[in-house]
Amino acid sequence: MITKGNTGTRKWFFQEHPLIIIAIFWSLAMLLVGRLTAPSSVGCSNDNNGGGIKIASSNHAALKDADNEKHYGASNWIFDLIENPCERIGASQGNQDCILDVIFANIGTTNQYFLEYGFNIPDQCAGSGPNTCRLWRDFKWKGLLLDAENENLKIGLHKHALYSHNIVSILDKYKVPKELDFFSSDMDSHDYFVLRAVLESNKYRPRVISVEYNSNWPLGWTVSMVDPLLNHPEVRKPAFTDANCAWGASASSWDDLMHRHGYQMVAVTHMLDLFYVREDLLTDVVVPSSPEYFDTADDNEPSFGGHLHHVALRNLEFLDQLVDTRVFEDTGNLKLAKAHARGRILANIGLGEPFTLQCFAEIT
């Protein structure tokens, strides 16, 4: 395009308006850069989940990048919880109460029914802080509470020792809804095998599940206390053994189990609980890969595991109560799973960072 100046001399448009031309070229350049750098893998379907859920393979910091907003949507509550953890309201041990607020605000509720097992006193809103306190007290949810030692029928707390061979029949007895809104597991022992039995029964499909994980185990370690009656349900109830720092199950054991049954991690109360939501309820959001939930942990309280925050073991007598859950699931061989867990622990005791198992550091 050309124009005539006051003197009648013909000038090109860019000669009279150089700043406009520069601005146009700058905008085009930025648009091209944005297209070239946008991650192609974000928002792709995960072939292993079967539910069309989207798994993000890039770092969660990209959520706040305007160039990536079209991939994540204007708001993604899961990534928001990672980058800006909500603050404890006061009804749970950590910030489990506010995490539940966020989850149900985004996926909704159906029957407002909960199940929680593992109490240290017969009270719904005391002790170490049950995860269901606020749902029951403030929002009037109903549900079933279970514990091996405590009972309080006024709040629906029933006394039952739970094992993989009896948990489903107990839920049947109390007529627990198949798709209850919330399921909370906190036994500090063979929780893995109890929840495994529930999920494998296909009779119960909770919408949201929280599990307490043992962060004394590093990420990548699939270790759990074994159900002492796994192969011998006819034996009398064994006495509970205080496992000190080797209690419960590792985060990676839980993650394997939950993914296998169609659940995705959506939040973490660091060093305490993992939160999972059923995949069919997450089709409209991008879900981070599990390790990303541990990137933002406080440096003084690392949640990636391997750092002691319970009483250290002083001998190896407890090794026989531990199994490698991945080996067990792959082979079905309990003896082999125990041997694998034992061998890996013994091989890593006393090694330098980052694989020192501080839980066993006092064993000589």
mmCIF file of C-alpha atoms in Angstrom:
data_model
loop_
_atom_site.group_PDB
_atom_site.id
_atom_site.type_symbol
_atom_site.label_atom_id
_atom_site.label_comp_id
_atom_site.label_asym_id
_atom_site.label_seq_id
_atom_site.Cartn_x
_atom_site.Cartn_y
_atom_site.Cartn_z
ATOM 1 C CA MET A 1 0.000 0.000 0.000
ATOM 2 C CA ILE A 2 1.267 3.502 -0.846
ATOM 3 C CA THR A 3 0.050 7.009 0.041
ATOM 4 C CA LYS A 4 0.721 10.555 -1.106
ATOM 5 C CA GLY A 5 2.430 12.941 1.257
ATOM 6 C CA ASN A 6 1.861 16.726 1.432
ATOM 7 C CA THR A 7 4.488 17.288 -1.237
ATOM 8 C CA GLY A 8 2.835 14.802 -3.562
ATOM 9 C CA THR A 9 5.674 12.340 -3.195
ATOM 10 C CA ARG A 10 4.409 8.739 -3.094
ATOM 11 C CA LYS A 11 5.406 6.925 0.152
ATOM 12 C CA TRP A 12 5.019 3.307 1.232
ATOM 13 C CA PHE A 13 2.707 2.723 4.211
ATOM 14 C CA PHE A 14 5.518 1.323 6.359
ATOM 15 C CA GLN A 15 7.523 4.519 5.772
ATOM 16 C CA GLU A 16 4.794 6.658 7.311
ATOM 17 C CA HIS A 17 3.766 4.184 10.070
ATOM 18 C CA PRO A 18 6.867 2.260 11.162
ATOM 19 C CA LEU A 19 5.584 1.609 14.734
ATOM 20 C CA ILE A 20 2.415 -0.058 13.468
ATOM 21 C CA ILE A 21 4.423 -2.328 11.184
ATOM 22 C CA ILE A 22 6.763 -3.255 14.061
ATOM 23 C CA ALA A 23 3.784 -4.058 16.299
ATOM 24 C CA ILE A 24 2.211 -6.292 13.633
ATOM 25 C CA PHE A 25 5.409 -8.254 13.104
ATOM 26 C CA TRP A 26 5.941 -8.581 16.876
ATOM 27 C CA SER A 27 2.441 -9.997 17.347
ATOM 28 C CA LEU A 28 2.915 -12.486 14.528
ATOM 29 C CA ALA A 29 6.249 -13.572 15.971
ATOM 30 C CA MET A 30 4.759 -14.158 19.426
ATOM 31 C CA LEU A 31 1.901 -16.149 17.945
ATOM 32 C CA LEU A 32 4.342 -18.363 16.045
ATOM 33 C CA VAL A 33 6.530 -18.895 19.134
ATOM 34 C CA GLY A 34 3.501 -19.817 21.211
ATOM 35 C CA ARG A 35 2.435 -22.449 18.679
ATOM 36 C CA LEU A 36 5.892 -23.909 18.411
ATOM 37 C CA THR A 37 6.445 -24.191 22.157
ATOM 38 C CA ALA A 38 2.988 -25.403 23.227
ATOM 39 C CA PRO A 39 3.386 -28.912 24.669
ATOM 40 C CA SER A 40 1.962 -31.480 22.309
ATOM 41 C CA SER A 41 1.597 -34.181 24.973
ATOM 42 C CA VAL A 42 -0.515 -32.212 27.423
ATOM 43 C CA GLY A 43 -4.109 -33.324 27.353
ATOM 44 C CA CYS A 44 -3.472 -36.560 25.511
ATOM 45 C CA SER A 45 -5.522 -39.589 26.431
ATOM 46 C CA ASN A 46 -3.911 -42.206 28.643
ATOM 47 C CA ASP A 47 -4.342 -45.557 26.891
ATOM 48 C CA ASN A 48 -4.139 -47.412 30.199
ATOM 49 C CA ASN A 49 -7.007 -45.802 32.017
ATOM 50 C CA GLY A 50 -9.904 -46.786 29.798
ATOM 51 C CA GLY A 51 -11.910 -43.728 30.802
ATOM 52 C CA GLY A 52 -10.667 -41.039 28.442
ATOM 53 C CA ILE A 53 -9.110 -39.180 31.334
ATOM 54 C CA LYS A 54 -6.367 -36.683 30.493
ATOM 55 C CA ILE A 55 -2.970 -37.103 32.117
ATOM 56 C CA ALA A 56 -0.541 -34.177 32.024
ATOM 57 C CA SER A 57 3.039 -35.124 31.240
ATOM 58 C CA SER A 58 4.488 -31.620 31.692
ATOM 59 C CA ASN A 59 5.300 -29.887 34.964
ATOM 60 C CA HIS A 60 2.274 -28.502 36.785
ATOM 61 C CA ALA A 61 3.762 -24.978 36.707
ATOM 62 C CA ALA A 62 2.540 -24.799 33.110
ATOM 63 C CA LEU A 63 -0.986 -24.459 34.438
ATOM 64 C CA LYS A 64 -0.471 -20.775 35.105
ATOM 65 C CA ASP A 65 1.150 -20.163 31.704
ATOM 66 C CA ALA A 66 -1.261 -18.249 29.503
ATOM 67 C CA ASP A 67 0.017 -20.062 26.416
ATOM 68 C CA ASN A 68 -1.074 -23.362 27.946
ATOM 69 C CA GLU A 69 -4.386 -22.223 29.364
ATOM 70 C CA LYS A 70 -6.279 -23.564 26.382
ATOM 71 C CA HIS A 71 -4.979 -27.035 27.280
ATOM 72 C CA TYR A 72 -5.907 -26.872 30.933
ATOM 73 C CA GLY A 73 -8.973 -24.678 30.790
ATOM 74 C CA ALA A 74 -9.430 -21.397 32.617
ATOM 75 C CA SER A 75 -9.383 -23.187 35.949
ATOM 76 C CA ASN A 76 -8.171 -26.619 37.043
ATOM 77 C CA TRP A 77 -8.957 -27.280 40.670
ATOM 78 C CA ILE A 78 -6.520 -30.212 40.905
ATOM 79 C CA PHE A 79 -3.519 -28.155 39.832
ATOM 80 C CA ASP A 80 -4.708 -25.283 42.024
ATOM 81 C CA LEU A 81 -4.609 -27.601 45.047
ATOM 82 C CA ILE A 82 -1.031 -28.559 44.210
ATOM 83 C CA GLU A 83 0.238 -25.021 43.750
ATOM 84 C CA ASN A 84 -1.861 -23.425 46.483
ATOM 85 C CA PRO A 85 -2.684 -26.038 49.133
ATOM 86 C CA CYS A 86 -5.777 -25.156 51.115
ATOM 87 C CA GLU A 87 -5.447 -24.469 54.829
ATOM 88 C CA ARG A 88 -6.660 -26.818 57.527
ATOM 89 C CA ILE A 89 -10.064 -25.824 58.862
ATOM 90 C CA GLY A 90 -9.566 -27.625 62.136
ATOM 91 C CA ALA A 91 -11.663 -30.765 61.935
ATOM 92 C CA SER A 92 -8.954 -33.166 60.705
ATOM 93 C CA GLN A 93 -5.356 -34.035 61.487
ATOM 94 C CA GLY A 94 -4.034 -32.026 58.559
ATOM 95 C CA ASN A 95 -5.767 -30.191 55.737
ATOM 96 C CA GLN A 96 -7.882 -33.192 54.759
ATOM 97 C CA ASP A 97 -11.050 -31.283 55.685
ATOM 98 C CA CYS A 98 -10.501 -28.432 53.228
ATOM 99 C CA ILE A 99 -9.325 -30.824 50.497
ATOM 100 C CA LEU A 100 -12.645 -32.652 50.790
ATOM 101 C CA ASP A 101 -14.433 -29.300 50.495
ATOM 102 C CA VAL A 102 -12.627 -28.620 47.215
ATOM 103 C CA ILE A 103 -13.158 -32.110 45.797
ATOM 104 C CA PHE A 104 -16.889 -32.231 46.437
ATOM 105 C CA ALA A 105 -17.359 -28.637 45.311
ATOM 106 C CA ASN A 106 -16.059 -29.761 41.919
ATOM 107 C CA ILE A 107 -17.475 -33.273 41.480
ATOM 108 C CA GLY A 108 -20.642 -32.854 43.540
ATOM 109 C CA THR A 109 -22.209 -35.353 45.930
ATOM 110 C CA THR A 110 -24.817 -38.075 45.545
ATOM 111 C CA ASN A 111 -25.855 -39.871 48.733
ATOM 112 C CA GLN A 112 -23.601 -37.945 51.178
ATOM 113 C CA TYR A 113 -22.604 -41.240 52.761
ATOM 114 C CA PHE A 114 -19.148 -41.942 54.206
ATOM 115 C CA LEU A 115 -17.208 -44.929 55.490
ATOM 116 C CA GLU A 116 -14.163 -44.484 57.723
ATOM 117 C CA TYR A 117 -12.135 -47.065 59.603
ATOM 118 C CA GLY A 118 -9.329 -46.516 62.094
ATOM 119 C CA PHE A 119 -9.988 -44.526 65.295
ATOM 120 C CA ASN A 120 -7.872 -43.992 68.406
ATOM 121 C CA ILE A 121 -10.777 -42.886 70.617
ATOM 122 C CA PRO A 122 -14.559 -43.498 70.393
ATOM 123 C CA ASP A 123 -15.347 -39.981 69.168
ATOM 124 C CA GLN A 124 -16.192 -38.630 65.730
ATOM 125 C CA CYS A 125 -14.404 -35.292 66.145
ATOM 126 C CA ALA A 126 -11.464 -35.821 68.490
ATOM 127 C CA GLY A 127 -8.306 -37.859 68.803
ATOM 128 C CA SER A 128 -5.984 -37.483 65.826
ATOM 129 C CA GLY A 129 -8.804 -36.017 63.760
ATOM 130 C CA PRO A 130 -11.029 -38.284 61.656
ATOM 131 C CA ASN A 131 -11.442 -37.206 58.035
ATOM 132 C CA THR A 132 -15.229 -37.453 58.263
ATOM 133 C CA CYS A 133 -15.772 -35.148 61.254
ATOM 134 C CA ARG A 134 -16.727 -32.046 59.305
ATOM 135 C CA LEU A 135 -18.902 -33.962 56.837
ATOM 136 C CA TRP A 136 -20.867 -35.400 59.768
ATOM 137 C CA ARG A 137 -20.902 -32.420 62.112
ATOM 138 C CA ASP A 138 -21.240 -29.469 59.727
ATOM 139 C CA PHE A 139 -22.872 -30.963 56.644
ATOM 140 C CA LYS A 140 -25.000 -33.677 58.298
ATOM 141 C CA TRP A 141 -23.667 -36.579 56.251
ATOM 142 C CA LYS A 142 -24.374 -40.100 57.441
ATOM 143 C CA GLY A 143 -22.141 -43.124 57.394
ATOM 144 C CA LEU A 144 -20.417 -46.100 58.952
ATOM 145 C CA LEU A 145 -17.400 -45.938 61.286
ATOM 146 C CA LEU A 146 -15.301 -49.003 62.111
ATOM 147 C CA ASP A 147 -12.470 -49.773 64.510
ATOM 148 C CA ALA A 148 -10.928 -52.871 66.099
ATOM 149 C CA GLU A 149 -10.866 -51.448 69.634
ATOM 150 C CA ASN A 150 -13.312 -48.552 69.931
ATOM 151 C CA GLU A 151 -17.099 -48.480 69.753
ATOM 152 C CA ASN A 152 -19.737 -45.770 70.084
ATOM 153 C CA LEU A 153 -23.097 -46.685 68.602
ATOM 154 C CA LYS A 154 -24.409 -43.151 69.110
ATOM 155 C CA ILE A 155 -22.177 -41.958 66.292
ATOM 156 C CA GLY A 156 -22.291 -45.184 64.271
ATOM 157 C CA LEU A 157 -18.871 -46.449 65.366
ATOM 158 C CA HIS A 158 -18.877 -50.244 65.386
ATOM 159 C CA LYS A 159 -16.201 -52.551 66.741
ATOM 160 C CA HIS A 160 -14.771 -54.889 64.126
ATOM 161 C CA ALA A 161 -11.271 -56.142 63.422
ATOM 162 C CA LEU A 162 -10.897 -55.749 59.668
ATOM 163 C CA TYR A 163 -9.164 -58.144 57.302
ATOM 164 C CA SER A 164 -9.328 -58.842 53.605
ATOM 165 C CA HIS A 165 -11.540 -61.892 54.193
ATOM 166 C CA ASN A 166 -14.267 -60.092 56.212
ATOM 167 C CA ILE A 167 -14.422 -56.446 55.127
ATOM 168 C CA VAL A 168 -16.893 -56.951 52.286
ATOM 169 C CA SER A 169 -19.318 -58.953 54.430
ATOM 170 C CA ILE A 170 -19.164 -56.216 57.097
ATOM 171 C CA LEU A 171 -20.046 -53.547 54.538
ATOM 172 C CA ASP A 172 -22.872 -55.776 53.328
ATOM 173 C CA LYS A 173 -24.134 -56.172 56.903
ATOM 174 C CA TYR A 174 -24.469 -52.415 57.388
ATOM 175 C CA LYS A 175 -25.954 -51.883 53.924
ATOM 176 C CA VAL A 176 -23.258 -49.473 52.727
ATOM 177 C CA PRO A 177 -24.249 -47.910 49.372
ATOM 178 C CA LYS A 178 -22.342 -49.265 46.397
ATOM 179 C CA GLU A 179 -21.300 -45.798 45.221
ATOM 180 C CA LEU A 180 -20.819 -44.069 48.540
ATOM 181 C CA ASP A 181 -19.457 -40.554 48.251
ATOM 182 C CA PHE A 182 -16.425 -40.952 50.542
ATOM 183 C CA PHE A 183 -14.279 -43.838 51.793
ATOM 184 C CA SER A 184 -11.458 -43.165 54.307
ATOM 185 C CA SER A 185 -8.834 -45.774 55.250
ATOM 186 C CA ASP A 186 -6.557 -45.238 58.287
ATOM 187 C CA MET A 187 -5.671 -48.426 60.154
ATOM 188 C CA ASP A 188 -1.875 -47.967 60.269
ATOM 189 C CA SER A 189 -1.393 -51.621 59.413
ATOM 190 C CA HIS A 190 -2.669 -53.867 56.594
ATOM 191 C CA ASP A 191 -4.967 -51.187 55.123
ATOM 192 C CA TYR A 192 -3.733 -52.020 51.626
ATOM 193 C CA PHE A 193 -5.147 -55.529 51.732
ATOM 194 C CA VAL A 194 -8.453 -54.425 53.263
ATOM 195 C CA LEU A 195 -9.127 -51.796 50.598
ATOM 196 C CA ARG A 196 -7.845 -54.157 47.919
ATOM 197 C CA ALA A 197 -10.503 -56.671 48.942
ATOM 198 C CA VAL A 198 -13.222 -54.008 48.751
ATOM 199 C CA LEU A 199 -12.222 -52.903 45.259
ATOM 200 C CA GLU A 200 -11.697 -56.405 43.921
ATOM 201 C CA SER A 201 -15.147 -57.446 45.092
ATOM 202 C CA ASN A 202 -16.654 -55.055 42.501
ATOM 203 C CA LYS A 203 -19.527 -54.568 44.949
ATOM 204 C CA TYR A 204 -18.409 -51.117 46.100
ATOM 205 C CA ARG A 205 -17.182 -48.217 43.961
ATOM 206 C CA PRO A 206 -16.634 -45.182 46.211
ATOM 207 C CA ARG A 207 -16.510 -41.867 44.382
ATOM 208 C CA VAL A 208 -13.704 -40.470 46.557
ATOM 209 C CA ILE A 209 -11.148 -42.466 48.551
ATOM 210 C CA SER A 210 -8.518 -41.230 51.001
ATOM 211 C CA VAL A 211 -5.744 -43.469 52.310
ATOM 212 C CA GLU A 212 -3.029 -42.791 54.840
ATOM 213 C CA TYR A 213 0.395 -43.470 53.353
ATOM 214 C CA ASN A 214 3.713 -44.163 55.060
ATOM 215 C CA SER A 215 6.200 -41.558 53.837
ATOM 216 C CA ASN A 216 9.057 -43.287 55.659
ATOM 217 C CA TRP A 217 9.208 -45.298 52.418
ATOM 218 C CA PRO A 218 10.716 -43.475 49.404
ATOM 219 C CA LEU A 219 8.595 -42.941 46.310
ATOM 220 C CA GLY A 220 8.955 -45.928 44.023
ATOM 221 C CA TRP A 221 9.050 -48.418 46.906
ATOM 222 C CA THR A 222 5.958 -50.642 46.889
ATOM 223 C CA VAL A 223 5.932 -51.892 50.471
ATOM 224 C CA SER A 224 3.052 -52.724 52.784
ATOM 225 C CA MET A 225 2.326 -54.572 55.988
ATOM 226 C CA VAL A 226 0.745 -57.864 55.071
ATOM 227 C CA ASP A 227 -2.703 -58.966 56.189
ATOM 228 C CA PRO A 228 -1.760 -61.525 58.874
ATOM 229 C CA LEU A 229 -4.783 -63.667 57.968
ATOM 230 C CA LEU A 230 -4.377 -63.385 54.207
ATOM 231 C CA ASN A 231 -3.984 -67.114 53.658
ATOM 232 C CA HIS A 232 -5.407 -68.287 56.984
ATOM 233 C CA PRO A 233 -8.761 -66.563 57.671
ATOM 234 C CA GLU A 234 -9.708 -69.331 60.117
ATOM 235 C CA VAL A 235 -6.976 -68.326 62.586
ATOM 236 C CA ARG A 236 -7.963 -66.333 65.674
ATOM 237 C CA LYS A 237 -7.482 -62.585 65.508
ATOM 238 C CA PRO A 238 -3.748 -61.882 65.972
ATOM 239 C CA ALA A 239 -2.570 -59.231 68.398
ATOM 240 C CA PHE A 240 -1.846 -55.859 66.816
ATOM 241 C CA THR A 241 1.879 -55.183 66.497
ATOM 242 C CA ASP A 242 3.172 -51.622 66.670
ATOM 243 C CA ALA A 243 5.141 -51.290 63.464
ATOM 244 C CA ASN A 244 6.822 -48.000 64.399
ATOM 245 C CA CYS A 245 8.125 -46.474 61.147
ATOM 246 C CA ALA A 246 7.205 -49.500 58.991
ATOM 247 C CA TRP A 247 3.426 -49.243 59.429
ATOM 248 C CA GLY A 248 0.822 -49.255 56.670
ATOM 249 C CA ALA A 249 1.675 -48.955 52.981
ATOM 250 C CA SER A 250 3.904 -46.751 50.849
ATOM 251 C CA ALA A 251 2.546 -44.091 48.489
ATOM 252 C CA SER A 252 3.618 -46.086 45.430
ATOM 253 C CA SER A 253 1.812 -49.204 46.670
ATOM 254 C CA TRP A 254 -1.379 -47.205 47.016
ATOM 255 C CA ASP A 255 -0.911 -45.584 43.631
ATOM 256 C CA ASP A 256 -0.517 -48.946 41.903
ATOM 257 C CA LEU A 257 -3.647 -50.298 43.569
ATOM 258 C CA MET A 258 -5.788 -47.261 42.865
ATOM 259 C CA HIS A 259 -4.778 -46.935 39.226
ATOM 260 C CA ARG A 260 -5.488 -50.610 38.672
ATOM 261 C CA HIS A 261 -9.054 -50.042 39.860
ATOM 262 C CA GLY A 262 -9.764 -46.850 37.940
ATOM 263 C CA TYR A 263 -8.897 -44.068 40.379
ATOM 264 C CA GLN A 264 -6.627 -41.042 39.943
ATOM 265 C CA MET A 265 -4.793 -39.089 42.619
ATOM 266 C CA VAL A 266 -6.142 -35.542 42.982
ATOM 267 C CA ALA A 267 -4.580 -34.264 46.224
ATOM 268 C CA VAL A 268 -2.110 -34.996 49.010
ATOM 269 C CA THR A 269 -2.012 -34.014 52.659
ATOM 270 C CA HIS A 270 1.753 -34.268 52.873
ATOM 271 C CA MET A 271 3.112 -37.012 55.117
ATOM 272 C CA LEU A 272 -0.462 -38.095 55.917
ATOM 273 C CA ASP A 273 -3.073 -38.871 53.252
ATOM 274 C CA LEU A 274 -3.522 -39.420 49.529
ATOM 275 C CA PHE A 275 -6.847 -38.548 47.873
ATOM 276 C CA TYR A 276 -8.237 -40.385 44.850
ATOM 277 C CA VAL A 277 -11.295 -39.774 42.678
ATOM 278 C CA ARG A 278 -12.921 -42.282 40.349
ATOM 279 C CA GLU A 279 -11.793 -41.668 36.770
ATOM 280 C CA ASP A 280 -15.257 -41.333 35.291
ATOM 281 C CA LEU A 281 -15.756 -38.225 37.437
ATOM 282 C CA LEU A 282 -12.632 -36.503 36.073
ATOM 283 C CA THR A 283 -13.163 -36.458 32.315
ATOM 284 C CA ASP A 284 -13.301 -32.642 32.132
ATOM 285 C CA VAL A 285 -9.956 -31.909 33.821
ATOM 286 C CA VAL A 286 -6.305 -32.657 33.205
ATOM 287 C CA VAL A 287 -4.879 -34.879 35.950
ATOM 288 C CA PRO A 288 -1.195 -34.559 36.923
ATOM 289 C CA SER A 289 1.074 -37.563 37.054
ATOM 290 C CA SER A 290 1.362 -38.806 40.631
ATOM 291 C CA PRO A 291 4.956 -37.644 41.380
ATOM 292 C CA GLU A 292 3.955 -34.039 40.687
ATOM 293 C CA TYR A 293 1.924 -33.991 43.891
ATOM 294 C CA PHE A 294 5.148 -34.299 45.871
ATOM 295 C CA ASP A 295 7.156 -31.583 44.069
ATOM 296 C CA THR A 296 5.822 -28.786 46.270
ATOM 297 C CA ALA A 297 6.462 -30.348 49.681
ATOM 298 C CA ASP A 298 8.139 -28.202 52.339
ATOM 299 C CA ASP A 299 11.911 -28.755 52.222
ATOM 300 C CA ASN A 300 11.872 -29.161 55.990
ATOM 301 C CA GLU A 301 9.253 -31.897 55.781
ATOM 302 C CA PRO A 302 10.005 -33.818 52.592
ATOM 303 C CA SER A 303 7.051 -35.903 51.512
ATOM 304 C CA PHE A 304 8.809 -37.900 48.834
ATOM 305 C CA GLY A 305 9.690 -40.515 51.404
ATOM 306 C CA GLY A 306 12.649 -42.157 53.043
ATOM 307 C CA HIS A 307 12.937 -39.547 55.796
ATOM 308 C CA LEU A 308 12.160 -40.731 59.295
ATOM 309 C CA HIS A 309 9.198 -39.162 61.048
ATOM 310 C CA HIS A 310 8.178 -42.078 63.246
ATOM 311 C CA VAL A 311 10.040 -44.234 65.770
ATOM 312 C CA ALA A 312 12.913 -46.075 64.097
ATOM 313 C CA LEU A 313 13.068 -49.862 64.162
ATOM 314 C CA ARG A 314 15.880 -51.342 66.251
ATOM 315 C CA ASN A 315 15.885 -54.891 64.911
ATOM 316 C CA LEU A 316 14.891 -56.859 61.841
ATOM 317 C CA GLU A 317 12.157 -58.954 63.442
ATOM 318 C CA PHE A 318 9.486 -56.937 61.687
ATOM 319 C CA LEU A 319 10.712 -57.749 58.167
ATOM 320 C CA ASP A 320 8.530 -60.850 57.938
ATOM 321 C CA GLN A 321 5.412 -58.654 58.145
ATOM 322 C CA LEU A 322 6.321 -56.644 55.037
ATOM 323 C CA VAL A 323 5.619 -57.458 51.395
ATOM 324 C CA ASP A 324 6.443 -55.929 48.052
ATOM 325 C CA THR A 325 2.927 -55.285 46.786
ATOM 326 C CA ARG A 326 3.958 -55.011 43.149
ATOM 327 C CA VAL A 327 5.578 -58.440 43.257
ATOM 328 C CA PHE A 328 2.543 -59.833 45.042
ATOM 329 C CA GLU A 329 0.120 -58.410 42.472
ATOM 330 C CA ASP A 330 2.255 -59.612 39.571
ATOM 331 C CA THR A 331 2.805 -63.154 40.856
ATOM 332 C CA GLY A 332 0.207 -63.859 43.546
ATOM 333 C CA ASN A 333 3.067 -65.409 45.507
ATOM 334 C CA LEU A 334 3.087 -64.133 49.101
ATOM 335 C CA LYS A 335 6.348 -65.869 49.995
ATOM 336 C CA LEU A 336 8.115 -64.319 47.011
ATOM 337 C CA ALA A 337 6.667 -60.865 47.801
ATOM 338 C CA LYS A 338 7.978 -61.083 51.364
ATOM 339 C CA ALA A 339 11.395 -62.202 50.176
ATOM 340 C CA HIS A 340 11.601 -59.365 47.668
ATOM 341 C CA ALA A 341 10.710 -56.725 50.268
ATOM 342 C CA ARG A 342 13.197 -58.172 52.747
ATOM 343 C CA GLY A 343 15.980 -58.362 50.183
ATOM 344 C CA ARG A 344 15.532 -54.812 48.989
ATOM 345 C CA ILE A 345 15.440 -53.415 52.515
ATOM 346 C CA LEU A 346 18.564 -55.298 53.575
ATOM 347 C CA ALA A 347 20.375 -54.196 50.427
ATOM 348 C CA ASN A 348 19.642 -50.534 51.128
ATOM 349 C CA ILE A 349 20.283 -50.323 54.858
ATOM 350 C CA GLY A 350 23.311 -48.131 55.411
ATOM 351 C CA LEU A 351 23.703 -46.945 51.829
ATOM 352 C CA GLY A 352 24.308 -43.248 51.186
ATOM 353 C CA GLU A 353 21.742 -40.705 50.028
ATOM 354 C CA PRO A 354 19.319 -40.685 48.384
ATOM 355 C CA PHE A 355 18.377 -44.267 49.238
ATOM 356 C CA THR A 356 19.154 -44.533 52.947
ATOM 357 C CA LEU A 357 16.157 -45.976 54.762
ATOM 358 C CA GLN A 358 16.213 -43.933 57.932
ATOM 359 C CA CYS A 359 13.496 -46.154 59.372
ATOM 360 C CA PHE A 360 16.188 -48.843 59.690
ATOM 361 C CA ALA A 361 19.166 -46.570 60.342
ATOM 362 C CA GLU A 362 19.527 -47.596 64.004
ATOM 363 C CA ILE A 363 19.871 -51.286 63.190
ATOM 364 C CA THR A 364 23.439 -52.523 63.488
#
